[in-house]
Coordinates of C-alpha atoms and ligand atoms in Angstrom, one line a residue:
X1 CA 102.2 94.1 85.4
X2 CA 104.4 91.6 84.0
X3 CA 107.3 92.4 81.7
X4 CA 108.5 89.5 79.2
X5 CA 111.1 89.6 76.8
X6 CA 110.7 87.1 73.4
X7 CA 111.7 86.8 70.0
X8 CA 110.0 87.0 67.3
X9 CA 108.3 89.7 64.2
X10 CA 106.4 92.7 66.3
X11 CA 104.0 93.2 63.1
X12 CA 102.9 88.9 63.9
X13 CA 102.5 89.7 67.3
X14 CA 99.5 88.3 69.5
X15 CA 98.8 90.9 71.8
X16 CA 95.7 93.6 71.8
X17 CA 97.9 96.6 71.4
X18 CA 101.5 97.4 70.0
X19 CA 104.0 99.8 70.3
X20 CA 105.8 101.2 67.7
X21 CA 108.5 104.0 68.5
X22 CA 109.3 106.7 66.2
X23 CA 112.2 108.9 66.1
X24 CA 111.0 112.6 64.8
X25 CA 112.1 113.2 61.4
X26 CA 113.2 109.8 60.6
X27 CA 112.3 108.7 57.0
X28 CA 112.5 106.3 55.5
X29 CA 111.3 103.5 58.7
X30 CA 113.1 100.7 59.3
X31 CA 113.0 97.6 61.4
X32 CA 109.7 97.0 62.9
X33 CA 108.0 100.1 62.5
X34 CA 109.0 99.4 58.9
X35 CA 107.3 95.7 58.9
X36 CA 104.0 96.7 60.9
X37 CA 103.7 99.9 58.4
X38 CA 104.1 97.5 55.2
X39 CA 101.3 94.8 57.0
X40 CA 99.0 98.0 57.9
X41 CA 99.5 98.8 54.1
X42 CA 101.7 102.4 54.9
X43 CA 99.1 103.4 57.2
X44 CA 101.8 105.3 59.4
X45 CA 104.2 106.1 56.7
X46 CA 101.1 108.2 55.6
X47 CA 99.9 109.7 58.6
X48 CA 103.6 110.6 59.1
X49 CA 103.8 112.2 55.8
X50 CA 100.3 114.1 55.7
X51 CA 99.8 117.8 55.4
X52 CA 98.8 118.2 58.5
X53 CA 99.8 115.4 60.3
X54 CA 98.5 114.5 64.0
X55 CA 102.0 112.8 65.0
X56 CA 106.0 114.2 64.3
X57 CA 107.4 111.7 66.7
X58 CA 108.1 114.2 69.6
X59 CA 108.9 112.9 72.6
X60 CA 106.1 111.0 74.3
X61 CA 103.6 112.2 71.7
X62 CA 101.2 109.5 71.0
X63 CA 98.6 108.4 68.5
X64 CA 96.4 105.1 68.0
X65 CA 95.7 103.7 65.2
X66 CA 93.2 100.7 65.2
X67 CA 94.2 98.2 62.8
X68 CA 91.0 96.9 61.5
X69 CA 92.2 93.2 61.4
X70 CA 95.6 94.0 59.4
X71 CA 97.0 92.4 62.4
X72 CA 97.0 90.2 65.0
X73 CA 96.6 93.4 67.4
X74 CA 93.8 95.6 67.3
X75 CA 95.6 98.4 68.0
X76 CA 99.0 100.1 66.9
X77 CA 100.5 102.6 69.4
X78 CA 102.9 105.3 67.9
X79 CA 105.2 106.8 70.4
X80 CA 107.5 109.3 69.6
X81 CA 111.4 109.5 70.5
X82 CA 111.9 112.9 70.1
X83 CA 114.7 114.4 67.4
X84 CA 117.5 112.1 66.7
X85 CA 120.1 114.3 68.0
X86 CA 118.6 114.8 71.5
X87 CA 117.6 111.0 72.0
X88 CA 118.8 109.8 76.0
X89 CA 118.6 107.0 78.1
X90 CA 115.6 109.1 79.3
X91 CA 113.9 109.3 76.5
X92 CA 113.3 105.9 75.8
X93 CA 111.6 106.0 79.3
X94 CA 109.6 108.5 78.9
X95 CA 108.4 107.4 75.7
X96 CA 107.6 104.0 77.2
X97 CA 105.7 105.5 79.9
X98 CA 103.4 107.7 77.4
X99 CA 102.8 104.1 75.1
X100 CA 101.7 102.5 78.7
X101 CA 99.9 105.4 79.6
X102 CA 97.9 105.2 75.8
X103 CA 97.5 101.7 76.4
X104 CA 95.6 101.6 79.4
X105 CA 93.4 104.4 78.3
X106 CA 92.5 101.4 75.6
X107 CA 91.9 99.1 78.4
X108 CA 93.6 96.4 76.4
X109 CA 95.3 93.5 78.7
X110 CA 98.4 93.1 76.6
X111 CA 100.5 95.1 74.9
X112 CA 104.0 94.4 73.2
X113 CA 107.0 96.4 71.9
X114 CA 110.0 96.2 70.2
X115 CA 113.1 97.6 70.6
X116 CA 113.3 100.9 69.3
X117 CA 115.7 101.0 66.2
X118 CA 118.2 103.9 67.7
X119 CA 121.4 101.9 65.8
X120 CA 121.1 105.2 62.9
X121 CA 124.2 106.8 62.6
X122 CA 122.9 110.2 63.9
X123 CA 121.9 108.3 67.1
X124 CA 124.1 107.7 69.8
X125 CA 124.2 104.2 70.1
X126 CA 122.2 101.9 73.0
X127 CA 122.9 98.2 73.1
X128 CA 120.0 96.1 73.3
X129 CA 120.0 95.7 77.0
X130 CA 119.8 99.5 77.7
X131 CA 117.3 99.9 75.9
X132 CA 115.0 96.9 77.1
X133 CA 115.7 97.9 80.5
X134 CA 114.8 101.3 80.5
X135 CA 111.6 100.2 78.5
X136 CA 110.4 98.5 81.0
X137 CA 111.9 101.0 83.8
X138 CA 109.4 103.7 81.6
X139 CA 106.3 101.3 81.5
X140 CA 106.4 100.1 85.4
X141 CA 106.8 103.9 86.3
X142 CA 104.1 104.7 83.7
X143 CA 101.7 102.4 84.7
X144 CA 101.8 103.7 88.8
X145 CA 98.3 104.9 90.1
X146 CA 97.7 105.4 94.0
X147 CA 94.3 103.5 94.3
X148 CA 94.8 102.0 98.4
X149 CA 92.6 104.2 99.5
X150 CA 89.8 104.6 97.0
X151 CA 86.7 103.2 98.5
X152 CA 85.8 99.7 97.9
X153 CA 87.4 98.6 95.1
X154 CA 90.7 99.0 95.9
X155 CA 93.0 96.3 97.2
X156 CA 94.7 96.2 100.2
X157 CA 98.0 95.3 98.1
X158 CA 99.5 98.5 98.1
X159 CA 97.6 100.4 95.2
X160 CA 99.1 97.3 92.8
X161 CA 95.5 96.0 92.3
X162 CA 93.9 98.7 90.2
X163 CA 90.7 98.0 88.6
X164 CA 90.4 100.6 86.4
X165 CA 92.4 98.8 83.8
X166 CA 93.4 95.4 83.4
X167 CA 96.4 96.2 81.5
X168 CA 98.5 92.6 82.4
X169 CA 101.4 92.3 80.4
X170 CA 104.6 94.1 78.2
X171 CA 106.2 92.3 75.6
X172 CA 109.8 93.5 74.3
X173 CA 110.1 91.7 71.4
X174 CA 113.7 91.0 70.0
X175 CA 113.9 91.0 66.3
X176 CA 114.5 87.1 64.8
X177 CA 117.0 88.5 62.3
X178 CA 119.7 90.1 64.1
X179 CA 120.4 93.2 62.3
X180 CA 123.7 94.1 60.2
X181 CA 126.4 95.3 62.5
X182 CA 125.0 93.5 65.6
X183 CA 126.2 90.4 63.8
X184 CA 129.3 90.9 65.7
X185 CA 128.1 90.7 69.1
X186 CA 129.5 87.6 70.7
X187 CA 126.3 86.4 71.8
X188 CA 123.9 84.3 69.5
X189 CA 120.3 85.0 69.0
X190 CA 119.6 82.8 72.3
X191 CA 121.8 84.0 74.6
X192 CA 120.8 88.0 73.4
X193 CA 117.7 87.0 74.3
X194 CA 118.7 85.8 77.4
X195 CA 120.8 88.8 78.3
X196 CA 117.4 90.7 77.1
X197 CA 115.6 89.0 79.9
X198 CA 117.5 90.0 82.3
X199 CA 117.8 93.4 81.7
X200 CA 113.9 93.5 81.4
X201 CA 113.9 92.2 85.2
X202 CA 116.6 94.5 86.1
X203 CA 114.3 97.6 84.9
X204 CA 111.6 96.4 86.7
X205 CA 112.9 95.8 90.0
X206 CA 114.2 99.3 90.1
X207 CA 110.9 101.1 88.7
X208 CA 108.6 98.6 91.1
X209 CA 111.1 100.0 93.9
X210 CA 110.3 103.7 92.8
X211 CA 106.6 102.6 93.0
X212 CA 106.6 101.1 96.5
X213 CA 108.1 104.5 97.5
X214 CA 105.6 106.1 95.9
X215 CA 103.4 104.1 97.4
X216 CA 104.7 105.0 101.1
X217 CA 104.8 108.5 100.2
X218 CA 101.4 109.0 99.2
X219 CA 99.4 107.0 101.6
X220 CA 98.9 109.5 104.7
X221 CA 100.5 109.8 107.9
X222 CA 97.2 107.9 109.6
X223 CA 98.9 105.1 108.0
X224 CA 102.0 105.2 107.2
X225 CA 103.5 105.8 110.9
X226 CA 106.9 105.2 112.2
X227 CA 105.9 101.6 113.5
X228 CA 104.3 101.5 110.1
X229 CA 108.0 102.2 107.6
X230 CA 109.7 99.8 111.1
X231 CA 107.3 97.0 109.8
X232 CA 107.9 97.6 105.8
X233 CA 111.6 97.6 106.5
X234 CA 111.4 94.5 108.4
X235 CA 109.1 92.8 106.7
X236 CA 112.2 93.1 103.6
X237 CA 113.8 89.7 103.2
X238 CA 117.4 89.2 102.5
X239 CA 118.7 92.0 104.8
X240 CA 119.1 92.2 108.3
X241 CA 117.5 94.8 110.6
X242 CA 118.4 96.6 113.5
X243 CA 115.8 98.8 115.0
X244 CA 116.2 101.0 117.9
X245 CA 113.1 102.1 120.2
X246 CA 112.3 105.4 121.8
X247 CA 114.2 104.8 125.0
X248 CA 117.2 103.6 123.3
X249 CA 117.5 106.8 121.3
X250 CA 117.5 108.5 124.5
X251 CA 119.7 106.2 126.5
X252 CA 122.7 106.2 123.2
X253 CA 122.5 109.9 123.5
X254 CA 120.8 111.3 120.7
X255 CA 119.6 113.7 122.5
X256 CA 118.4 115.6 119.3
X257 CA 116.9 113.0 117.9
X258 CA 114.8 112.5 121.0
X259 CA 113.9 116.0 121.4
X260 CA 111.8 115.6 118.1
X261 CA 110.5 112.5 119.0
X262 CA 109.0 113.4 122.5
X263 CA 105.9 115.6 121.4
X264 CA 104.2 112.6 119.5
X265 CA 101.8 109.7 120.6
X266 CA 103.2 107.9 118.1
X267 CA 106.6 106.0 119.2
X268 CA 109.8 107.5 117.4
X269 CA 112.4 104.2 115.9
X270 CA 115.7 104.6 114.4
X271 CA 115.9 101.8 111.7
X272 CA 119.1 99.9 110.4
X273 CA 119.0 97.7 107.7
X274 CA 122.2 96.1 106.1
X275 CA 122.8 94.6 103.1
X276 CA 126.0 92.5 103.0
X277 CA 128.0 90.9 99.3
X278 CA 128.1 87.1 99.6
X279 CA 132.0 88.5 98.9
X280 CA 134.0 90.7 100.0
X281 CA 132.4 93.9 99.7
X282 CA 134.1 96.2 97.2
X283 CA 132.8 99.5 99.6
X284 CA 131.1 100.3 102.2
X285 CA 128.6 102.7 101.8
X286 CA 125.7 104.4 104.8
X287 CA 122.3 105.8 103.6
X288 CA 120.3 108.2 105.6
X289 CA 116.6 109.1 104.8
X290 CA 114.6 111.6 106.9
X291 CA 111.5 109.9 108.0
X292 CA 109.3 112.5 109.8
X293 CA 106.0 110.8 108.8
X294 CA 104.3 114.1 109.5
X295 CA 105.8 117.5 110.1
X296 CA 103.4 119.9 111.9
X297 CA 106.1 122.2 112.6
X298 CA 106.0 121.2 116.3
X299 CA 105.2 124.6 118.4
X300 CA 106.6 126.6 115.0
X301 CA 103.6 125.2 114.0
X302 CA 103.2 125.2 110.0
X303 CA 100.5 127.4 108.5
X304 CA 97.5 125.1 107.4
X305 CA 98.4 125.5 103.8
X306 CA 101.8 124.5 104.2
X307 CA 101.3 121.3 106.2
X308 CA 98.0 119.7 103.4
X309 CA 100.9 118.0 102.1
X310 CA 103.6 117.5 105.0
X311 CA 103.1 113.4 105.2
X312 CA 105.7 113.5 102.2
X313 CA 108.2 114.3 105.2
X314 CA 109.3 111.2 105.2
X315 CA 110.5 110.9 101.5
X316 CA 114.0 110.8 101.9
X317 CA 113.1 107.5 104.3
X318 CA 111.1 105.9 101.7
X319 CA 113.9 106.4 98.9
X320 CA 116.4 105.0 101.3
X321 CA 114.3 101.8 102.4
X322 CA 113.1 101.0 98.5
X323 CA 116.3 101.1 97.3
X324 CA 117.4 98.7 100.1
X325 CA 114.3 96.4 99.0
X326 CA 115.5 96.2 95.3
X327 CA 118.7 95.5 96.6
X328 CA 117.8 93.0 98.4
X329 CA 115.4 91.4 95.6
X330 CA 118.6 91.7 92.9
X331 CA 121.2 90.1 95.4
X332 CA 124.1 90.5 93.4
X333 CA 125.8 94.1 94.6
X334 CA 129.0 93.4 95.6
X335 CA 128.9 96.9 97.7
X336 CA 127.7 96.8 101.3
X337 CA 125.1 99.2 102.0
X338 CA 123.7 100.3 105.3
X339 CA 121.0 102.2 105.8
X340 CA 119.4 104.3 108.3
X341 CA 116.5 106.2 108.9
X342 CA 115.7 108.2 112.0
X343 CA 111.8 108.3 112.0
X344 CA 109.2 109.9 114.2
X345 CA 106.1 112.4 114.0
X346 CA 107.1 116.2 114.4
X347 CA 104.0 117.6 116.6
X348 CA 102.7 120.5 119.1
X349 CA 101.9 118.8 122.6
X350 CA 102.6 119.6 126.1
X351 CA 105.2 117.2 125.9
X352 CA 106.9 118.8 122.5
X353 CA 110.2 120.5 122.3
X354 CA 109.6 124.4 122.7
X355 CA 111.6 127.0 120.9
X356 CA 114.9 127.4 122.4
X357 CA 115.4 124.3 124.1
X358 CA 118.8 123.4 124.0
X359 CA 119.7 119.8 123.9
X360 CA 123.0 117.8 123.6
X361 CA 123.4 115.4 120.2
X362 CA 125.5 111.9 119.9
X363 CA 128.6 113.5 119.5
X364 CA 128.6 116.1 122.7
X365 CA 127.5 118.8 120.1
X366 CA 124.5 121.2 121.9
X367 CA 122.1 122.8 119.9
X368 CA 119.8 125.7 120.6
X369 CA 116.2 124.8 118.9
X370 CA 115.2 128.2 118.1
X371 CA 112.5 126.9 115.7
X372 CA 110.8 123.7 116.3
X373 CA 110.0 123.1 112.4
X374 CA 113.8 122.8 111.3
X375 CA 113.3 119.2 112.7
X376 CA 114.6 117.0 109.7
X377 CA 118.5 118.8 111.0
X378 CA 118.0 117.5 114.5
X379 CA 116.9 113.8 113.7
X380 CA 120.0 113.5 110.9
X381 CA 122.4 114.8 112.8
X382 CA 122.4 112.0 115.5
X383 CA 121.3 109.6 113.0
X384 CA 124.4 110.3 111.1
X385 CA 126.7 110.3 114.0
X386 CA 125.3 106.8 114.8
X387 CA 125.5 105.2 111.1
X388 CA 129.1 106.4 111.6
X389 CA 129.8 104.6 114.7
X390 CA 128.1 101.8 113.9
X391 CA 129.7 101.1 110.4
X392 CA 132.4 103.4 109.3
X393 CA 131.6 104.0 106.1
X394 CA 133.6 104.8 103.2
X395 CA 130.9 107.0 101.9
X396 CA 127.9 108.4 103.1
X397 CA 124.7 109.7 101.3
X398 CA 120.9 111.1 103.0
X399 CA 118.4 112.2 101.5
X400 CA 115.9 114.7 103.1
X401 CA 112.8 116.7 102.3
X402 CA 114.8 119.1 104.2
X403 CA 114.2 122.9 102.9
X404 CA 111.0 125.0 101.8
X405 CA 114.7 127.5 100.3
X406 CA 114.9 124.5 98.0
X407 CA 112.0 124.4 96.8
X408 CA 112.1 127.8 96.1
X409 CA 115.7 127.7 94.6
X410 CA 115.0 124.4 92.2
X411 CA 111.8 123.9 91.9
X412 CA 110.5 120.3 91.3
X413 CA 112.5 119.6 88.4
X414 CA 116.4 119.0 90.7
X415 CA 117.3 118.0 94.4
X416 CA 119.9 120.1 95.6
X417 CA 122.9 118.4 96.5
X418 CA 126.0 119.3 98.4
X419 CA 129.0 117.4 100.7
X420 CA 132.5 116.8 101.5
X421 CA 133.6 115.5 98.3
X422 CA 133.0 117.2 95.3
X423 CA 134.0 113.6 93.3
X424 CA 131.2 111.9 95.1
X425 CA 128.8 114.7 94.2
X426 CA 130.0 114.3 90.7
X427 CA 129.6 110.5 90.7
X428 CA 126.0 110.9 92.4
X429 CA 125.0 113.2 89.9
X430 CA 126.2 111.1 87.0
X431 CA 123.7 108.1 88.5
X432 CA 121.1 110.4 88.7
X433 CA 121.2 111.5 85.1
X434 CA 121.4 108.1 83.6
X435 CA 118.3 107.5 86.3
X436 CA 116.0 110.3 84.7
X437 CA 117.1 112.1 88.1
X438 CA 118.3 116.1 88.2
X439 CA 121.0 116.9 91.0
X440 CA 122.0 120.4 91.4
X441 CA 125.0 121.9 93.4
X442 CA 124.7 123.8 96.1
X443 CA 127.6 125.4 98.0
X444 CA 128.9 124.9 101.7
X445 CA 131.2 128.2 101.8
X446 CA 132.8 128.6 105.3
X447 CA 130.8 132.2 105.2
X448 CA 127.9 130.0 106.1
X449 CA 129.1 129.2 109.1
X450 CA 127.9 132.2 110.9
X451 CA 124.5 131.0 110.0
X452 CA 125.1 128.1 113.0
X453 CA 126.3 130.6 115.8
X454 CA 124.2 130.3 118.8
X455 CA 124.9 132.5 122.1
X456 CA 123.2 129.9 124.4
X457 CA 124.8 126.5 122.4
X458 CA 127.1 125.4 120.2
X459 CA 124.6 125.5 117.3
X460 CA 121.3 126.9 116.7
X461 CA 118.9 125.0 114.2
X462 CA 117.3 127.7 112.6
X463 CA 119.9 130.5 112.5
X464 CA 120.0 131.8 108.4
X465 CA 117.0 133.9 108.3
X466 CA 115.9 134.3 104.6
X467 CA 119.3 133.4 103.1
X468 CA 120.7 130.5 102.1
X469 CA 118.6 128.3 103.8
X470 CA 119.3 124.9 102.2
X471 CA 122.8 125.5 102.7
X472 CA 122.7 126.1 106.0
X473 CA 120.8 123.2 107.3
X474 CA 123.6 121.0 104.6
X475 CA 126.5 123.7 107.0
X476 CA 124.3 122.4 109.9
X477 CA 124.8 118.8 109.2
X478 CA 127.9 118.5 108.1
X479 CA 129.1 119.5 111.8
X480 CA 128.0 115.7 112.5
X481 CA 130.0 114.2 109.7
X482 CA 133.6 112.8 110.6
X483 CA 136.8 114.6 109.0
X484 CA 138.0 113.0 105.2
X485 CA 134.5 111.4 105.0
X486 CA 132.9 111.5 101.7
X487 CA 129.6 112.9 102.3
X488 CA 126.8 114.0 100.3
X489 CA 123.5 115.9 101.3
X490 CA 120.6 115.8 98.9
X491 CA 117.6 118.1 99.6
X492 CA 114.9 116.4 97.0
X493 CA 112.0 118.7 99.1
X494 CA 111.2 119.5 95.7
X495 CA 111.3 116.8 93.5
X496 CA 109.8 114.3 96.2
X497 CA 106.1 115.4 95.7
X498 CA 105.0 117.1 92.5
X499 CA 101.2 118.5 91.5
X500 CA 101.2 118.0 87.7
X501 CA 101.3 114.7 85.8
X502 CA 104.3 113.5 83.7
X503 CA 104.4 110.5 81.5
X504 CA 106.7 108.5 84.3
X505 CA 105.9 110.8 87.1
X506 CA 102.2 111.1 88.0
X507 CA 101.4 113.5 90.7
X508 CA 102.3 113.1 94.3
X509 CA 104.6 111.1 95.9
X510 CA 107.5 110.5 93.3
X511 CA 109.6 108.0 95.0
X512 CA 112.4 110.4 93.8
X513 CA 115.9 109.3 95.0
X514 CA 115.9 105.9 94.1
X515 CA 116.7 105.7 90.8
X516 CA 119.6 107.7 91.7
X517 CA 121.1 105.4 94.4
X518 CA 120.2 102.4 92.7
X519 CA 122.1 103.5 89.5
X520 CA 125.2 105.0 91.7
X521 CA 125.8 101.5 94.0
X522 CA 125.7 99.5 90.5
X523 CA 127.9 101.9 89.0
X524 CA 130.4 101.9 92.1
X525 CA 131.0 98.1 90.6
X526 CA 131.6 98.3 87.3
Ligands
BES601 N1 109.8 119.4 105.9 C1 110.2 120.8 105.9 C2 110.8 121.2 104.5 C3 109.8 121.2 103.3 C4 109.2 122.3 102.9 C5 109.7 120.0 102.6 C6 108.3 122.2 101.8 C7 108.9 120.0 101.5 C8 108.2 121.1 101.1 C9 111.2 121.2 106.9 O1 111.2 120.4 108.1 C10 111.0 122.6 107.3 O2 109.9 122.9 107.8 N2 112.0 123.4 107.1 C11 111.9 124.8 107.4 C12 113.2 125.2 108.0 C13 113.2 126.6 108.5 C14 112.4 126.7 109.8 C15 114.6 127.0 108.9 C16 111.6 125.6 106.1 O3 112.1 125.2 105.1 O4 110.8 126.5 106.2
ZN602 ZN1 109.8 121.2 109.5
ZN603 ZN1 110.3 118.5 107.9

């Protein structure tokens, strides 16, 4: 879909649907809802204001209302903000999602929108280009459908092609008359629309980056192999990429790492791609993703049940390598970022790891595998030693489906997060809230520790039996993370794969994670 930003009057507007957003409770309208209601002759100042009306304005309600040749568009799409009071960033992408969502059900090919009018005093205050971007962010993430896979008509261009609906375009349309009180922006009407733009393009690089995640996520592990995220994070221009085989896991000593790797067919990688500033870099930060593109369980094999959906493993990979591609497409961090992902099949063969191996990891650590399906641990722990090593980072971040105890603990709706630096988990958490993205802490108490004692090893991999769990695979890791080094864990087993619909998260693979990093590196320059 192409996103466009233009000037001009939204009710004059030559596309087959509009969008008008309206904030619950709000009377009387103003701005454009208050010019397309005068042209459609107080069509939704009535509906508004019926008895029993269909639409408030809560969040992400919608209604349509054809226009019967009132306008140049056939169709008016309401959209609700929500209460005035409880209006976020998140809102605004949420609602944009639902108006997409509406739109396509019309199978109309273009559809424009303007800003909403969120410059009332009750209101906290976006500037134009928030609010363009994360209308745009909303649409592209509303707009996702996995269709790669679905028989004929689908394309081969990563579920982009969907015939269903030929929905082609967004206009946000910036008002011609800039409003009282925005008078004072330094820019003029050209160069707000220029800023407008660019924010537009911003929004959608970062939601088309949540997509191809999404898109990695839910195609299955037939497919999407390690060879298969090696090619998708080479085939990224703009970065350079490292990429270490099988026998050079072995051979660098990741003994852990290996040990997962050696029951598959499939041959394991560990993946480096780096982004460097045309500058100096302000910071250097390391990203880790678990990419288990399929996790059996290994001789603890899984329960049938629990493994339908277990080619999701590798969601913490595909957060890590999409936010490196919209990195890569914006060029203008001034961070470096380096990013790894550890990535291999966990299965039951005669060559698999058996339950109480004990192997040695990159940094002389052994551990005792007591249970084969507390893989993700083994393949971070030497990944992180490596990215480490390799870079010395000022910060490090992964991102793992890592714990079922999550899941349990959170639900879908928050990743868990813990570290070494309860500032960085603060700052991370920050991004993720002003990306539509919950973070919840989780503790690493020293009591925890005990969970780790092996009588055979220096660690065990599975030691907390029914307590704790998510912190003690986070205690588990951090024994591979350097002294002072800002770390953060975040367990998104949850909110990487969800079974119900929202407006901007359809079900499946979420792509959850990258909104979150994204927001955090750009925020690390401001
Ligand atoms: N990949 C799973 C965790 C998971 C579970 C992700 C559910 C998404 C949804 C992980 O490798 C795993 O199996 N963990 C075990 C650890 C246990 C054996 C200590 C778990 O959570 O049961
Ligand atoms: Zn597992
Ligand atoms: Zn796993």
């Amino acid at each position: 879909m192409k996103i466009l930003a233009q000037q001009g009057d939204l009710a004059q507007w030559e596309a087959d649907a509009i969008i008008v957003t309206i904030v619950e409770g709000t009377k009387p309208l103003t701005g454009a809802a208050l010019s397309v209601d005068k042209a459609l002759k107080g069509m939704i100042s009535q509906e508004l204001q019926a008895a029993h009306p269909r639409f408030k304005g809560k969040l992400a309600d919608t209604l349509v209302l054809p226009t019967y040749g009132k306008l140049p568009a056939a169709y008016v799409i309401l959209v609700g903000l929500g209460k005035p009071e409880e209006i976020k960033g998140q809102s605004l992408r949420r609602a944009s999602a639902a108006a997409i969502r509406a739109a396509k059900k019309l199978k109309v090919k273009s559809v424009a929108t303007a800003l909403a009018e969120l410059n009332q005093k009750a209101i906290k205050p976006f500037d134009t280009d928030t609010i363009g971007r994360l209308l745009a962010e909303g649409a592209v993430l509303g707009s996702y459908q996995f269709t790669l896979r679905k028989g004929k008509k689908a394309k081969a261009d990563n579920g982009t092609g969907d015939s269903s609906t030929p929905l082609s375009s967004l206009t946000v349309v910036l008002p011609s008359t800039t409003e009282k009180g925005k008078a004072k922006e330094k820019d003029t009407g050209k160069g707000q629309l220029a800023a407008l733009k660019k924010a537009v393009r911003v929004g959608q690089v970062i939601a088309e980056s949540v997509n191809t995640a999404r898109d990695w996520v839910n195609d299955s592990a037939n497919y999407v192999t390690p060879t298969f995220l090696k090619e998708q994070a080479e085939a990224i221009p703009g970065l350079t990429c490292k990429v270490l085989t099988q026998a050079q896991i072995k051979k660098l000593g990741m003994g852990s790492f290996a040990l997962v790797a050696q029951g598959s067919e499939q041959p394991a990688f560990l993946i480096h791609l780096s982004y460097k500033p045309k500058g100096k870099a302000q910071k250097k930060v390391a990203l880790i993703g678990k990419g288990i593109t399929f996790d059996s369980g290994g001789l603890s094999l899984k329960p049938a049940g629990s493994m339908e959906t277990m080619k999701m493993d590798m969601g913490g990979a595909a957060a890590v390598l999409a936010t490196m591609k919209a990195i890569a497409e914006l060029q203008d961090l001034s961070v470096q970022v380096d990013c790894f992902v550890p990535t291999c099949e966990n299965m039951p063969s005669g060559r698999s790891s058996k339950p109480g191996d004990i192997v040695t990891a990159m940094n002389g650590k052994t551990i005792e595998v007591n249970n084969t399906d507390a893989e993700g641990r083994l393949i971070l722990c030497d990944a992180m030693t490596y990215a480490q090593k390799e870079v010395n980072p000022d910060e490090m971040i992964d991102l793992a489906t890592l714990t079922g105890a999550c899941v349990v603990a959170l639900g879908k709706a928050a990743a868990g997060i813990m570290g070494t630096s309860d500032d960085l988990i603060d700052r991370v958490r920050k991004a993720g809230e002003a990306g539509g993205e919950k973070l919840w802490p989780l503790p690493l108490y020293d009591e925890y520790k005990s969970y780790l004692k092996s009588d055979v090893a220096d660690l065990i991999n599975a030691g907390a039996k029914g307590e704790a769990g998510s912190s003690a695979a986070g205690m588990f890791l951090k024994e591979f993370v350097d002294k002072n080094l800002a770390w953060a864990h975040l367990d998104i087993a949850g909110p990487a794969w969800v079974s119900s619909d929202s407006p901007e998260i359809p079900k499946g693979g979420t792509g959850f994670g990258v909104r979150t990093l994204l927001y955090y590196l750009y925020q690390l320059q401001e």
